[in-house]
């Protein structure tokens, strides 16, 4: 799944927006972002245009996981 985020900035503040896209719609998401950038270049208050993705079939949990007692990582310095 893809999510495009942007903010409409006006005199009285900003209003965050988002638009979801299916995992098969990466091209559509990028085209949508380009349309937002065109609006931004035309002088509209469209700011902070970004996209992130999260695969629905990912294995494991995102972020830091707890290590077991056999984990023994050391940074080597010379």
PDB file of C-alpha atoms in Angstrom:
ATOM      1  CA  UNK A   1       0.000   0.000   0.000  1.00  0.00           C
ATOM      2  CA  UNK A   2       1.169   3.531  -0.756  1.00  0.00           C
ATOM      3  CA  UNK A   3       0.116   6.708   0.983  1.00  0.00           C
ATOM      4  CA  UNK A   4       0.700  10.207  -0.372  1.00  0.00           C
ATOM      5  CA  UNK A   5       0.800  12.977   2.228  1.00  0.00           C
ATOM      6  CA  UNK A   6       0.750  16.729   1.676  1.00  0.00           C
ATOM      7  CA  UNK A   7      -0.235  19.878   3.524  1.00  0.00           C
ATOM      8  CA  UNK A   8      -2.338  22.800   2.335  1.00  0.00           C
ATOM      9  CA  UNK A   9      -0.788  25.887   3.951  1.00  0.00           C
ATOM     10  CA  UNK A  10      -2.898  29.025   4.234  1.00  0.00           C
ATOM     11  CA  UNK A  11      -2.665  32.225   6.247  1.00  0.00           C
ATOM     12  CA  UNK A  12      -4.455  30.737   9.253  1.00  0.00           C
ATOM     13  CA  UNK A  13      -2.329  27.546   9.365  1.00  0.00           C
ATOM     14  CA  UNK A  14      -1.871  24.244   7.632  1.00  0.00           C
ATOM     15  CA  UNK A  15      -4.228  21.381   6.972  1.00  0.00           C
ATOM     16  CA  UNK A  16      -2.657  17.921   6.469  1.00  0.00           C
ATOM     17  CA  UNK A  17      -4.074  15.707   3.723  1.00  0.00           C
ATOM     18  CA  UNK A  18      -3.556  12.111   2.591  1.00  0.00           C
ATOM     19  CA  UNK A  19      -4.572   9.828  -0.266  1.00  0.00           C
ATOM     20  CA  UNK A  20      -4.187   6.017  -0.176  1.00  0.00           C
ATOM     21  CA  UNK A  21      -3.140   3.925  -3.185  1.00  0.00           C
ATOM     22  CA  UNK A  22      -3.116   0.147  -3.583  1.00  0.00           C
ATOM     23  CA  UNK A  23       0.163  -1.778  -3.780  1.00  0.00           C
ATOM     24  CA  UNK A  24      -0.347  -2.120  -7.548  1.00  0.00           C
ATOM     25  CA  UNK A  25      -0.813   1.653  -8.041  1.00  0.00           C
ATOM     26  CA  UNK A  26       2.687   3.075  -7.617  1.00  0.00           C
ATOM     27  CA  UNK A  27       2.586   4.867 -10.984  1.00  0.00           C
ATOM     28  CA  UNK A  28      -0.765   6.451 -10.123  1.00  0.00           C
ATOM     29  CA  UNK A  29       0.614   7.599  -6.756  1.00  0.00           C
ATOM     30  CA  UNK A  30       3.640   9.195  -8.424  1.00  0.00           C
ATOM     31  CA  UNK A  31       1.434  10.886 -11.034  1.00  0.00           C
ATOM     32  CA  UNK A  32      -0.752  12.241  -8.231  1.00  0.00           C
ATOM     33  CA  UNK A  33       2.328  13.623  -6.496  1.00  0.00           C
ATOM     34  CA  UNK A  34       3.399  15.322  -9.717  1.00  0.00           C
ATOM     35  CA  UNK A  35      -0.024  16.964  -9.998  1.00  0.00           C
ATOM     36  CA  UNK A  36       0.407  18.271  -6.449  1.00  0.00           C
ATOM     37  CA  UNK A  37       3.862  19.614  -7.369  1.00  0.00           C
ATOM     38  CA  UNK A  38       2.404  21.358 -10.427  1.00  0.00           C
ATOM     39  CA  UNK A  39      -0.109  23.057  -8.141  1.00  0.00           C
ATOM     40  CA  UNK A  40       2.758  24.031  -5.844  1.00  0.00           C
ATOM     41  CA  UNK A  41       4.747  25.533  -8.751  1.00  0.00           C
ATOM     42  CA  UNK A  42       1.636  27.438  -9.835  1.00  0.00           C
ATOM     43  CA  UNK A  43       1.627  29.214  -6.474  1.00  0.00           C
ATOM     44  CA  UNK A  44      -0.929  27.234  -4.499  1.00  0.00           C
ATOM     45  CA  UNK A  45      -0.167  26.568  -0.847  1.00  0.00           C
ATOM     46  CA  UNK A  46       0.619  22.893  -1.363  1.00  0.00           C
ATOM     47  CA  UNK A  47       3.626  21.891   0.751  1.00  0.00           C
ATOM     48  CA  UNK A  48       5.422  18.842   2.228  1.00  0.00           C
ATOM     49  CA  UNK A  49       4.528  16.418  -0.577  1.00  0.00           C
ATOM     50  CA  UNK A  50       5.775  12.937   0.254  1.00  0.00           C
ATOM     51  CA  UNK A  51       4.946   9.269  -0.221  1.00  0.00           C
ATOM     52  CA  UNK A  52       5.550   6.242   1.963  1.00  0.00           C
ATOM     53  CA  UNK A  53       4.827   2.572   1.521  1.00  0.00           C
ATOM     54  CA  UNK A  54       3.994  -0.386   3.685  1.00  0.00           C
ATOM     55  CA  UNK A  55       3.855  -3.847   2.193  1.00  0.00           C
ATOM     56  CA  UNK A  56       0.786  -5.749   3.444  1.00  0.00           C
ATOM     57  CA  UNK A  57       2.603  -9.118   3.351  1.00  0.00           C
ATOM     58  CA  UNK A  58       5.725  -8.049   5.228  1.00  0.00           C
ATOM     59  CA  UNK A  59       7.321 -10.691   7.437  1.00  0.00           C
ATOM     60  CA  UNK A  60       8.085  -9.527  10.964  1.00  0.00           C
ATOM     61  CA  UNK A  61       7.298  -6.342  12.811  1.00  0.00           C
ATOM     62  CA  UNK A  62       8.554  -2.875  11.844  1.00  0.00           C
ATOM     63  CA  UNK A  63      10.924  -1.123  14.220  1.00  0.00           C
ATOM     64  CA  UNK A  64      13.375  -2.462  16.771  1.00  0.00           C
ATOM     65  CA  UNK A  65      12.878  -5.966  18.070  1.00  0.00           C
ATOM     66  CA  UNK A  66      13.988  -7.519  21.352  1.00  0.00           C
ATOM     67  CA  UNK A  67      17.136  -9.605  21.083  1.00  0.00           C
ATOM     68  CA  UNK A  68      17.649 -12.964  22.695  1.00  0.00           C
ATOM     69  CA  UNK A  69      20.263 -13.954  25.311  1.00  0.00           C
ATOM     70  CA  UNK A  70      22.553 -15.396  22.590  1.00  0.00           C
ATOM     71  CA  UNK A  71      22.840 -12.046  20.770  1.00  0.00           C
ATOM     72  CA  UNK A  72      26.403 -10.736  21.174  1.00  0.00           C
ATOM     73  CA  UNK A  73      27.024  -7.856  18.773  1.00  0.00           C
ATOM     74  CA  UNK A  74      30.078  -5.646  19.334  1.00  0.00           C
ATOM     75  CA  UNK A  75      31.296  -2.678  17.368  1.00  0.00           C
ATOM     76  CA  UNK A  76      34.868  -3.262  16.298  1.00  0.00           C
ATOM     77  CA  UNK A  77      37.252  -0.342  16.466  1.00  0.00           C
ATOM     78  CA  UNK A  78      40.898  -0.267  15.548  1.00  0.00           C
TER      79      UNK A  78
END
